[in-house]
Amino acid sequence: VTTTVSGVLAANWAGNVVYGASAVHSPSSLDELCALVAGSPRIRAAGTGHSFSRVADTDGALVRLDSLPAEVTVEPGSSTAVVGAGMRYAAVNAALHAAGWALANLASLPHISVAGCCATGTHGSGDGRRCLAAAVTGLERVGPDGTVSWISRGEAGFDGSVVALGALGVVTRLRLEIEPAFEARQLVRLDVPLDEVAESFDEVFGAAYSVSVFTDWRSATTSVWLKQRVDRPAGAWRGGRAAVEQMHPVPGTPAGFSTLQLGVPGPWHERLPHFRPEFVPGAGEELQSEYYLPRAAAPAAIAAIRELGESVASVSHISEIRTVRGDELWLSPAYRRDCVTLHFTWIHDEAAVRPVIEAVERRLRPLGARPHWGKLTALSPAELAGCHERIGDFARLVAERDPEGKFGNAFLDAMLAGPRLRR
Ligand SMILES: Cc1cc2nc3c(=O)[nH]c(=O)nc-3n(C[C@H](O)[C@H](O)[C@H](O)COP(=O)(O)OP(=O)(O)OC[C@H]3O[C@@H](n4cnc5c(N)ncnc54)[C@H](O)[C@@H]3O)c2cc1C
């Protein structure tokens, strides 16, 4: 049964974007979805609404996939699994683990949809860890005429079709690389000077399989979260002092929602994210921005934000520094470069935060920053397009696949207008 809610104002998780959708649909079969797409003049897939930017907004219909059958089919011969696009990572992870398999990398929160994460270049951390979309070897999508097709790695246009911002159709299933399940342990180092992180960047981020550094930019100190696979050697770096109790990334916040730390080994999906799958956060009291910079710019980027110190600290809860390995996906912010990422969890006050975002971007843009597609930026659509060297190829792909702009929205249309004109 298709649930169609007309005239309902749906909003994103943070509540800072009220979608302009005329209707929200939840088809319960692929056939229904295809008929819906074919019959809609303008339609856009929604994930779990965790983006802070207007990337998921639409002036047409929104379609949610959470009523489609959930699917996790392991294909052991090829170390891949086919998963339902609208599923949350928490559900996919649990099914894979139960079958003895794992994903190499996860974001901080497991409650976000697979398709939504892959569409925006969402990432976790680790010198060898690519963004989550880089694990996609194929995807099934419904095109503007309602037909279903697969596109796989190696085929023309695939590298533009994964981090695709919803512009190329409604993705219904994804084929993901998997590997045998593994265990990891999590250790937190406290009172690590920010100077040490900047000066010994390779040692700090080489200390574990996945490393996250949290700071407020005011205290000049950090806490460093080390997520170490038990089956791989750890790096030598151990600065600061060991935490002797469970921590939350935001100091002073109860740590019960954090995944288990203190060096206790556990399954990959209960250590790689910062937050437990059984804790489902309600509407967020925060906004976020994040920038991917060339890894070599890490010391300069840290110095630049440190200069802003108090003005950033006064409107933010916490900041996180991570690393991401480069990939080949055209719109990935880590396209063809290993990155350091600087993330800001802001207070929920866009007017107060906006001038600080502008100040952050004035400092980070000359260093080669590319904003996260799903988070807040003060860049104009043309400036945003200018951050991505393959934006022209992407505009061409969109024009071929969706000539009428059925899957477009104001965010995309504005950003692709320049590259389209230059085609
Ligand atoms: C608390 C919190 C923690 C976060 N942690 C991280 C983190 O650790 N790392 C990180 O990089 N980001 C992080 N993010 C950002 C988040 O991962 C991205 O915004 C992501 O896109 C959200 O996925 P979603 O399913 O909510 O997508 P939505 O916001 O619903 O949609 C995002 C885009 O995906 C498209 N889309 C969704 N489903 C489909 C589909 N089936 N077919 C085609 N297109 C589709 C939409 O059209 C839209 O363009 C976090 C956000 C929050 C709120």
Tab-separated table of C-alpha atoms and ligand atoms in Angstrom:
chain	number	residue	atom	x	y	z
A	1	VAL	CA	0.000	0.000	0.000
A	2	THR	CA	1.427	3.370	-0.903
A	3	THR	CA	1.318	5.873	1.907
A	4	THR	CA	0.929	9.294	0.386
A	5	VAL	CA	0.874	12.274	2.653
A	6	SER	CA	-0.227	15.372	0.764
A	7	GLY	CA	0.328	18.880	1.958
A	8	VAL	CA	2.546	17.722	4.819
A	9	LEU	CA	5.579	19.796	5.633
A	10	ALA	CA	8.395	17.355	6.179
A	11	ALA	CA	11.614	18.629	7.729
A	12	ASN	CA	15.152	17.335	8.061
A	13	TRP	CA	16.491	15.791	11.293
A	14	ALA	CA	17.888	19.082	12.571
A	15	GLY	CA	14.709	21.001	11.688
A	16	ASN	CA	16.678	23.743	9.900
A	17	VAL	CA	15.342	22.675	6.467
A	18	VAL	CA	11.594	22.452	5.925
A	19	TYR	CA	11.222	20.611	2.641
A	20	GLY	CA	9.077	22.312	0.032
A	21	ALA	CA	7.628	18.938	-0.984
A	22	SER	CA	4.053	18.841	-2.246
A	23	ALA	CA	3.691	15.238	-1.063
A	24	VAL	CA	5.674	12.519	0.674
A	25	HIS	CA	5.303	8.977	-0.682
A	26	SER	CA	6.346	5.654	0.830
A	27	PRO	CA	5.808	2.964	-1.819
A	28	SER	CA	5.911	-0.596	-0.550
A	29	SER	CA	7.061	-2.306	-3.762
A	30	LEU	CA	9.471	-1.592	-6.589
A	31	ASP	CA	6.568	-1.598	-9.067
A	32	GLU	CA	4.779	1.090	-7.078
A	33	LEU	CA	7.930	3.146	-6.920
A	34	CYS	CA	8.453	2.872	-10.680
A	35	ALA	CA	4.870	3.951	-11.408
A	36	LEU	CA	5.233	6.836	-8.971
A	37	VAL	CA	8.465	8.067	-10.567
A	38	ALA	CA	7.098	7.689	-14.107
A	39	GLY	CA	3.977	9.650	-13.202
A	40	SER	CA	5.645	12.490	-11.279
A	41	PRO	CA	6.864	15.641	-13.008
A	42	ARG	CA	9.411	16.311	-10.233
A	43	ILE	CA	10.455	13.841	-7.574
A	44	ARG	CA	13.403	13.265	-5.239
A	45	ALA	CA	14.513	10.441	-3.005
A	46	ALA	CA	14.780	11.183	0.689
A	47	GLY	CA	17.037	9.232	3.014
A	48	THR	CA	16.819	9.625	6.762
A	49	GLY	CA	16.963	13.430	6.563
A	50	HIS	CA	20.313	13.851	8.309
A	51	SER	CA	21.657	16.448	5.863
A	52	PHE	CA	21.843	20.022	7.078
A	53	SER	CA	22.108	21.511	3.570
A	54	ARG	CA	19.206	21.789	1.119
A	55	VAL	CA	20.541	18.849	-0.917
A	56	ALA	CA	17.486	16.676	-0.149
A	57	ASP	CA	14.902	19.438	-0.593
A	58	THR	CA	12.387	19.481	-3.448
A	59	ASP	CA	9.520	21.508	-4.815
A	60	GLY	CA	8.039	18.274	-6.187
A	61	ALA	CA	7.354	15.017	-4.392
A	62	LEU	CA	9.623	13.307	-1.887
A	63	VAL	CA	9.836	9.535	-1.881
A	64	ARG	CA	10.994	7.538	1.112
A	65	LEU	CA	12.152	3.946	0.668
A	66	ASP	CA	11.649	2.740	4.229
A	67	SER	CA	8.509	0.767	3.287
A	68	LEU	CA	10.314	-1.242	0.599
A	69	PRO	CA	11.404	-4.723	1.693
A	70	ALA	CA	14.676	-4.618	3.644
A	71	GLU	CA	17.357	-6.710	1.969
A	72	VAL	CA	20.896	-7.742	2.853
A	73	THR	CA	22.093	-10.485	0.497
A	74	VAL	CA	25.683	-11.608	0.959
A	75	GLU	CA	27.472	-12.692	-2.245
A	76	PRO	CA	30.437	-14.511	-0.679
A	77	GLY	CA	32.114	-15.481	-3.966
A	78	SER	CA	32.739	-11.836	-4.777
A	79	SER	CA	32.983	-10.431	-1.205
A	80	THR	CA	30.029	-8.174	-1.866
A	81	ALA	CA	26.549	-7.735	-0.446
A	82	VAL	CA	23.440	-6.250	-2.030
A	83	VAL	CA	21.579	-4.012	0.418
A	84	GLY	CA	18.342	-2.045	0.328
A	85	ALA	CA	19.173	1.608	-0.393
A	86	GLY	CA	16.786	3.053	2.192
A	87	MET	CA	18.090	0.870	5.019
A	88	ARG	CA	19.976	2.422	7.885
A	89	TYR	CA	23.561	1.299	8.388
A	90	ALA	CA	22.603	-0.014	11.853
A	91	ALA	CA	20.335	-2.665	10.293
A	92	VAL	CA	22.745	-3.496	7.467
A	93	ASN	CA	25.668	-3.826	9.906
A	94	ALA	CA	23.764	-6.180	12.214
A	95	ALA	CA	22.736	-8.437	9.303
A	96	LEU	CA	26.235	-8.520	7.833
A	97	HIS	CA	27.812	-9.256	11.202
A	98	ALA	CA	25.351	-12.069	11.869
A	99	ALA	CA	26.484	-13.608	8.566
A	100	GLY	CA	30.179	-13.245	9.496
A	101	TRP	CA	30.893	-10.161	7.367
A	102	ALA	CA	31.852	-6.530	7.852
A	103	LEU	CA	32.109	-3.179	6.122
A	104	ALA	CA	35.573	-1.618	6.226
A	105	ASN	CA	34.362	1.781	7.361
A	106	LEU	CA	31.436	3.529	9.045
A	107	ALA	CA	30.393	7.098	9.882
A	108	SER	CA	30.010	8.402	13.433
A	109	LEU	CA	26.317	7.541	13.594
A	110	PRO	CA	24.741	4.271	12.366
A	111	HIS	CA	21.200	5.647	12.037
A	112	ILE	CA	21.728	7.170	8.598
A	113	SER	CA	20.564	5.559	5.335
A	114	VAL	CA	23.035	3.821	3.053
A	115	ALA	CA	21.827	5.620	-0.085
A	116	GLY	CA	21.801	9.026	1.615
A	117	CYS	CA	25.351	8.574	2.899
A	118	CYS	CA	26.674	7.360	-0.418
A	119	ALA	CA	24.909	10.161	-2.310
A	120	THR	CA	26.761	12.845	-0.306
A	121	GLY	CA	30.276	11.415	0.172
A	122	THR	CA	29.779	10.712	3.875
A	123	HIS	CA	32.922	9.354	5.544
A	124	GLY	CA	34.359	7.927	8.730
A	125	SER	CA	38.034	8.229	9.603
A	126	GLY	CA	41.289	6.437	8.884
A	127	ASP	CA	44.367	6.968	6.735
A	128	GLY	CA	43.373	3.966	4.636
A	129	ARG	CA	39.585	4.463	4.849
A	130	ARG	CA	37.779	5.924	1.857
A	131	CYS	CA	34.378	7.597	2.055
A	132	LEU	CA	31.494	5.127	2.395
A	133	ALA	CA	30.476	5.529	-1.268
A	134	ALA	CA	33.833	4.095	-2.368
A	135	ALA	CA	32.645	0.674	-1.148
A	136	VAL	CA	29.861	0.700	-3.773
A	137	THR	CA	30.582	-1.605	-6.728
A	138	GLY	CA	27.158	-1.273	-8.322
A	139	LEU	CA	23.759	0.283	-7.839
A	140	GLU	CA	20.198	-0.202	-8.991
A	141	ARG	CA	18.152	2.891	-9.717
A	142	VAL	CA	14.814	3.968	-11.109
A	143	GLY	CA	15.218	6.399	-14.009
A	144	PRO	CA	12.895	9.281	-14.956
A	145	ASP	CA	10.678	7.049	-17.138
A	146	GLY	CA	10.226	4.563	-14.295
A	147	THR	CA	12.550	1.893	-15.671
A	148	VAL	CA	14.966	0.054	-13.404
A	149	SER	CA	18.620	-0.434	-14.332
A	150	TRP	CA	21.923	-1.407	-12.730
A	151	ILE	CA	25.216	0.385	-13.227
A	152	SER	CA	28.462	-1.223	-12.052
A	153	ARG	CA	32.031	-0.147	-11.385
A	154	GLY	CA	33.964	-0.040	-14.651
A	155	GLU	CA	30.955	1.032	-16.752
A	156	ALA	CA	30.856	4.485	-18.360
A	157	GLY	CA	29.511	7.084	-15.961
A	158	PHE	CA	29.754	4.881	-12.860
A	159	ASP	CA	32.261	7.169	-11.140
A	160	GLY	CA	29.743	9.993	-11.463
A	161	SER	CA	26.785	7.910	-10.347
A	162	VAL	CA	27.516	7.078	-6.710
A	163	VAL	CA	28.089	10.446	-5.023
A	164	ALA	CA	25.238	11.776	-7.148
A	165	LEU	CA	23.193	13.969	-4.766
A	166	GLY	CA	19.951	12.267	-5.820
A	167	ALA	CA	20.253	13.756	-9.316
A	168	LEU	CA	20.413	10.542	-11.359
A	169	GLY	CA	17.359	8.682	-10.127
A	170	VAL	CA	16.024	6.877	-7.098
A	171	VAL	CA	18.619	4.341	-5.965
A	172	THR	CA	16.882	1.194	-4.752
A	173	ARG	CA	19.726	-1.246	-4.031
A	174	LEU	CA	23.495	-0.983	-3.687
A	175	ARG	CA	26.199	-3.615	-4.012
A	176	LEU	CA	28.851	-3.006	-1.331
A	177	GLU	CA	32.316	-4.467	-0.822
A	178	ILE	CA	32.469	-6.518	2.342
A	179	GLU	CA	35.198	-8.379	4.213
A	180	PRO	CA	35.256	-11.027	6.927
A	181	ALA	CA	33.961	-9.727	10.271
A	182	PHE	CA	36.675	-8.344	12.563
A	183	GLU	CA	37.043	-7.080	16.106
A	184	ALA	CA	38.264	-3.673	17.174
A	185	ARG	CA	39.045	-1.923	20.428
A	186	GLN	CA	38.658	1.734	21.235
A	187	LEU	CA	41.028	3.821	23.372
A	188	VAL	CA	40.702	7.512	24.182
A	189	ARG	CA	43.753	9.694	24.904
A	190	LEU	CA	43.019	12.910	26.809
A	191	ASP	CA	44.842	16.254	27.072
A	192	VAL	CA	46.776	15.871	23.836
A	193	PRO	CA	48.039	19.330	22.829
A	194	LEU	CA	46.642	20.624	19.524
A	195	ASP	CA	50.248	21.535	18.654
A	196	GLU	CA	51.212	17.882	18.954
A	197	VAL	CA	48.389	16.867	16.605
A	198	ALA	CA	49.510	19.470	14.033
A	199	GLU	CA	53.231	18.739	14.340
A	200	SER	CA	52.984	14.939	14.552
A	201	PHE	CA	49.965	14.549	12.274
A	202	ASP	CA	51.154	11.346	10.562
A	203	GLU	CA	52.079	9.689	13.870
A	204	VAL	CA	48.772	10.594	15.542
A	205	PHE	CA	46.592	9.512	12.610
A	206	GLY	CA	48.794	6.475	11.980
A	207	ALA	CA	48.240	5.246	15.530
A	208	ALA	CA	45.154	3.155	14.713
A	209	TYR	CA	42.878	1.840	11.968
A	210	SER	CA	40.532	4.792	12.529
A	211	VAL	CA	41.483	7.961	14.437
A	212	SER	CA	39.338	10.957	15.407
A	213	VAL	CA	40.611	14.077	17.150
A	214	PHE	CA	38.114	16.225	19.076
A	215	THR	CA	38.808	19.815	20.095
A	216	ASP	CA	36.926	22.996	21.004
A	217	TRP	CA	39.636	25.318	19.517
A	218	ARG	CA	39.618	27.229	22.810
A	219	SER	CA	41.530	24.955	25.161
A	220	ALA	CA	44.436	24.162	22.788
A	221	THR	CA	44.038	20.529	23.815
A	222	THR	CA	42.297	17.603	22.191
A	223	SER	CA	41.037	14.130	22.926
A	224	VAL	CA	42.161	11.481	20.461
A	225	TRP	CA	39.945	8.455	19.811
A	226	LEU	CA	41.856	5.420	18.557
A	227	LYS	CA	39.852	2.584	16.993
A	228	GLN	CA	42.227	-0.301	16.522
A	229	ARG	CA	41.545	-3.586	14.731
A	230	VAL	CA	42.692	-6.440	16.936
A	231	ASP	CA	44.042	-8.311	13.884
A	232	ARG	CA	46.347	-5.488	12.756
A	233	PRO	CA	49.402	-3.867	14.367
A	234	ALA	CA	48.805	-0.512	16.054
A	235	GLY	CA	50.978	2.567	15.454
A	236	ALA	CA	53.431	3.603	18.160
A	237	TRP	CA	52.004	7.046	19.054
A	238	ARG	CA	50.464	7.307	22.542
A	239	GLY	CA	50.417	10.989	23.549
A	240	GLY	CA	48.398	12.559	26.372
A	241	ARG	CA	46.987	10.297	29.065
A	242	ALA	CA	44.647	7.323	28.847
A	243	ALA	CA	40.975	7.927	29.656
A	244	VAL	CA	39.930	5.670	32.529
A	245	GLU	CA	36.183	6.032	31.991
A	246	GLN	CA	33.781	6.093	29.026
A	247	MET	CA	33.862	9.428	27.156
A	248	HIS	CA	31.460	11.400	24.942
A	249	PRO	CA	32.945	13.545	22.159
A	250	VAL	CA	31.432	16.633	23.811
A	251	PRO	CA	33.096	16.969	27.249
A	252	GLY	CA	30.608	16.908	30.107
A	253	THR	CA	27.950	15.028	28.105
A	254	PRO	CA	26.857	11.635	29.530
A	255	ALA	CA	28.827	8.913	27.756
A	256	GLY	CA	26.154	6.186	27.850
A	257	PHE	CA	25.393	6.602	24.153
A	258	SER	CA	29.028	6.178	23.091
A	259	THR	CA	30.261	2.844	21.772
A	260	LEU	CA	32.309	0.930	24.340
A	261	GLN	CA	35.850	2.249	24.865
A	262	LEU	CA	38.552	1.439	27.482
A	263	GLY	CA	40.250	-1.045	25.147
A	264	VAL	CA	37.501	-3.677	25.352
A	265	PRO	CA	37.498	-5.683	22.093
A	266	GLY	CA	34.186	-5.962	20.305
A	267	PRO	CA	32.570	-6.370	16.879
A	268	TRP	CA	33.546	-3.869	14.180
A	269	HIS	CA	30.083	-2.271	14.003
A	270	GLU	CA	30.010	-1.660	17.774
A	271	ARG	CA	33.374	0.141	17.792
A	272	LEU	CA	33.829	2.043	14.496
A	273	PRO	CA	30.869	4.441	14.965
A	274	HIS	CA	31.089	6.818	17.927
A	275	PHE	CA	27.472	6.132	18.896
A	276	ARG	CA	25.626	2.929	19.762
A	277	PRO	CA	23.067	1.549	17.301
A	278	GLU	CA	20.441	1.109	20.027
A	279	PHE	CA	20.559	4.833	20.791
A	280	VAL	CA	18.394	6.572	18.191
A	281	PRO	CA	18.887	10.314	18.555
A	282	GLY	CA	15.777	12.458	18.304
A	283	ALA	CA	15.625	15.807	16.528
A	284	GLY	CA	19.074	17.370	16.669
A	285	GLU	CA	19.977	20.353	18.796
A	286	GLU	CA	22.854	21.082	16.481
A	287	LEU	CA	23.951	22.144	13.021
A	288	GLN	CA	27.055	20.928	11.231
A	289	SER	CA	29.650	22.033	8.661
A	290	GLU	CA	32.642	20.081	7.421
A	291	TYR	CA	35.521	20.600	4.981
A	292	TYR	CA	37.765	18.111	3.163
A	293	LEU	CA	41.264	19.493	2.568
A	294	PRO	CA	44.391	17.982	1.048
A	295	ARG	CA	46.067	16.027	3.827
A	296	ALA	CA	49.267	18.032	3.488
A	297	ALA	CA	47.307	21.164	4.456
A	298	ALA	CA	46.483	19.759	7.912
A	299	PRO	CA	48.975	21.856	9.944
A	300	ALA	CA	48.023	25.065	8.085
A	301	ALA	CA	44.301	24.347	8.435
A	302	ILE	CA	44.607	23.661	12.147
A	303	ALA	CA	46.624	26.872	12.606
A	304	ALA	CA	44.032	28.849	10.617
A	305	ILE	CA	41.076	27.698	12.714
A	306	ARG	CA	43.051	28.089	15.899
A	307	GLU	CA	43.383	31.779	15.089
A	308	LEU	CA	39.577	31.968	15.136
A	309	GLY	CA	39.616	30.123	18.502
A	310	GLU	CA	37.053	31.851	20.679
A	311	SER	CA	34.681	32.868	17.876
A	312	VAL	CA	34.384	29.218	16.780
A	313	ALA	CA	34.224	27.887	20.339
A	314	SER	CA	31.463	30.316	21.326
A	315	VAL	CA	29.001	28.936	18.730
A	316	SER	CA	30.004	25.274	18.628
A	317	HIS	CA	29.648	22.170	20.775
A	318	ILE	CA	32.742	20.401	19.456
A	319	SER	CA	34.952	19.982	16.409
A	320	GLU	CA	36.405	16.795	14.927
A	321	ILE	CA	39.469	16.221	12.764
A	322	ARG	CA	39.574	13.014	10.681
A	323	THR	CA	41.432	11.592	7.688
A	324	VAL	CA	39.961	10.123	4.485
A	325	ARG	CA	41.759	8.290	1.705
A	326	GLY	CA	41.233	9.568	-1.837
A	327	ASP	CA	38.902	7.908	-4.353
A	328	GLU	CA	37.800	8.107	-7.982
A	329	LEU	CA	34.189	9.282	-7.536
A	330	TRP	CA	33.703	12.536	-9.436
A	331	LEU	CA	31.761	14.455	-6.807
A	332	SER	CA	33.429	12.899	-3.798
A	333	PRO	CA	35.067	15.674	-1.771
A	334	ALA	CA	38.004	13.233	-1.522
A	335	TYR	CA	38.217	12.880	-5.327
A	336	ARG	CA	41.800	11.945	-6.200
A	337	ARG	CA	43.308	13.263	-2.989
A	338	ASP	CA	43.957	11.971	0.488
A	339	CYS	CA	42.209	14.348	2.859
A	340	VAL	CA	42.118	15.768	6.320
A	341	THR	CA	38.575	16.778	7.295
A	342	LEU	CA	37.641	19.530	9.730
A	343	HIS	CA	34.149	19.138	11.155
A	344	PHE	CA	32.178	21.635	13.278
A	345	THR	CA	29.140	20.761	15.387
A	346	TRP	CA	27.488	24.150	15.791
A	347	ILE	CA	24.817	25.336	18.185
A	348	HIS	CA	21.322	25.335	16.670
A	349	ASP	CA	21.309	29.036	15.785
A	350	GLU	CA	21.935	29.554	12.084
A	351	ALA	CA	22.045	33.347	12.336
A	352	ALA	CA	24.777	33.242	14.990
A	353	VAL	CA	26.716	30.510	13.232
A	354	ARG	CA	26.635	31.884	9.671
A	355	PRO	CA	29.299	34.634	10.094
A	356	VAL	CA	31.592	32.111	11.753
A	357	ILE	CA	31.085	29.656	8.865
A	358	GLU	CA	32.033	32.496	6.508
A	359	ALA	CA	35.166	33.215	8.544
A	360	VAL	CA	36.105	29.523	8.602
A	361	GLU	CA	35.621	29.289	4.832
A	362	ARG	CA	37.667	32.441	4.172
A	363	ARG	CA	40.574	30.673	5.877
A	364	LEU	CA	40.076	27.158	4.540
A	365	ARG	CA	39.204	27.850	0.899
A	366	PRO	CA	42.708	29.034	-0.065
A	367	LEU	CA	43.950	25.720	1.366
A	368	GLY	CA	41.736	23.775	-1.074
A	369	ALA	CA	38.688	23.039	1.116
A	370	ARG	CA	35.711	21.235	-0.388
A	371	PRO	CA	32.557	21.449	1.773
A	372	HIS	CA	30.603	18.319	2.770
A	373	TRP	CA	27.544	18.052	0.491
A	374	GLY	CA	25.238	17.321	3.403
A	375	LYS	CA	26.321	20.134	5.721
A	376	LEU	CA	26.086	23.917	5.935
A	377	THR	CA	28.245	26.167	3.802
A	378	ALA	CA	28.150	29.869	2.977
A	379	LEU	CA	29.566	29.256	-0.501
A	380	SER	CA	27.440	30.284	-3.474
A	381	PRO	CA	26.282	27.536	-5.870
A	382	ALA	CA	28.943	28.650	-8.379
A	383	GLU	CA	31.671	28.585	-5.739
A	384	LEU	CA	30.550	25.144	-4.649
A	385	ALA	CA	30.617	23.900	-8.249
A	386	GLY	CA	34.089	25.397	-8.591
A	387	CYS	CA	35.408	23.139	-5.821
A	388	HIS	CA	34.853	20.044	-8.008
A	389	GLU	CA	36.984	19.526	-11.102
A	390	ARG	CA	34.583	16.905	-12.564
A	391	ILE	CA	31.440	19.029	-12.125
A	392	GLY	CA	31.191	19.521	-15.926
A	393	ASP	CA	31.234	15.762	-16.491
A	394	PHE	CA	28.607	15.353	-13.794
A	395	ALA	CA	26.387	18.041	-15.402
A	396	ARG	CA	26.696	16.184	-18.708
A	397	LEU	CA	25.711	12.889	-17.060
A	398	VAL	CA	22.675	14.518	-15.434
A	399	ALA	CA	21.618	16.054	-18.754
A	400	GLU	CA	21.865	12.655	-20.474
A	401	ARG	CA	20.134	10.656	-17.748
A	402	ASP	CA	17.490	13.163	-16.704
A	403	PRO	CA	17.044	15.713	-19.528
A	404	GLU	CA	13.819	17.120	-18.073
A	405	GLY	CA	15.349	17.625	-14.622
A	406	LYS	CA	12.793	15.367	-12.908
A	407	PHE	CA	15.231	14.618	-10.074
A	408	GLY	CA	16.559	18.168	-9.769
A	409	ASN	CA	15.997	20.652	-6.991
A	410	ALA	CA	16.869	24.295	-6.420
A	411	PHE	CA	20.219	23.399	-4.817
A	412	LEU	CA	21.322	21.261	-7.783
A	413	ASP	CA	19.811	23.411	-10.496
A	414	ALA	CA	21.694	26.474	-9.217
A	415	MET	CA	24.942	24.579	-8.859
A	416	LEU	CA	24.792	22.890	-12.257
A	417	ALA	CA	23.616	25.976	-14.166
A	418	GLY	CA	27.176	27.243	-14.803
A	419	PRO	CA	28.712	23.886	-15.786
A	420	ARG	CA	25.677	23.202	-18.042
A	421	LEU	CA	26.154	26.515	-19.858
A	422	ARG	CA	29.825	25.706	-20.412
A	423	ARG	CA	29.134	22.268	-21.876
B	1	LIG	C1	24.170	13.354	13.909
B	1	LIG	C2	24.811	13.296	12.551
B	1	LIG	C3	26.024	12.656	12.409
B	1	LIG	C4	26.646	12.632	11.164
B	1	LIG	N1	27.853	12.010	11.048
B	1	LIG	C5	28.512	12.056	9.870
B	1	LIG	C6	29.791	11.456	9.734
B	1	LIG	O1	30.307	10.822	10.656
B	1	LIG	N2	30.436	11.599	8.547
B	1	LIG	C7	29.905	12.280	7.506
B	1	LIG	O2	30.553	12.396	6.462
B	1	LIG	N3	28.669	12.823	7.584
B	1	LIG	C8	27.974	12.711	8.740
B	1	LIG	N4	26.714	13.260	8.837
B	1	LIG	C9	26.087	13.794	7.610
B	1	LIG	C10	25.247	12.722	6.931
B	1	LIG	O3	25.937	11.503	6.843
B	1	LIG	C11	24.856	13.110	5.502
B	1	LIG	O4	24.155	14.302	5.521
B	1	LIG	C12	24.024	12.017	4.798
B	1	LIG	O5	23.726	12.408	3.494
B	1	LIG	C13	22.728	11.757	5.534
B	1	LIG	O6	22.103	10.641	4.964
B	1	LIG	P1	20.508	10.619	4.902
B	1	LIG	O7	20.078	9.234	4.613
B	1	LIG	O8	19.948	11.256	6.104
B	1	LIG	O9	20.276	11.471	3.594
B	1	LIG	P2	19.295	12.709	3.326
B	1	LIG	O10	19.777	13.881	4.074
B	1	LIG	O11	17.900	12.281	3.504
B	1	LIG	O12	19.590	12.912	1.750
B	1	LIG	C14	20.881	13.273	1.318
B	1	LIG	C15	20.963	13.155	-0.207
B	1	LIG	O13	20.872	11.787	-0.572
B	1	LIG	C16	19.887	11.650	-1.594
B	1	LIG	N5	19.285	10.326	-1.447
B	1	LIG	C17	18.826	9.751	-0.322
B	1	LIG	N6	18.300	8.539	-0.599
B	1	LIG	C18	18.457	8.349	-1.922
B	1	LIG	C19	18.109	7.295	-2.814
B	1	LIG	N7	17.505	6.190	-2.406
B	1	LIG	N8	18.376	7.451	-4.134
B	1	LIG	C20	18.988	8.571	-4.587
B	1	LIG	N9	19.342	9.590	-3.780
B	1	LIG	C21	19.082	9.475	-2.474
B	1	LIG	C22	18.892	12.760	-1.323
B	1	LIG	O14	18.118	13.040	-2.463
B	1	LIG	C23	19.843	13.879	-0.944
B	1	LIG	O15	20.354	14.479	-2.103
B	1	LIG	C24	26.037	13.274	10.044
B	1	LIG	C25	24.797	13.889	10.198
B	1	LIG	C26	24.178	13.892	11.439
B	1	LIG	C27	22.849	14.551	11.589
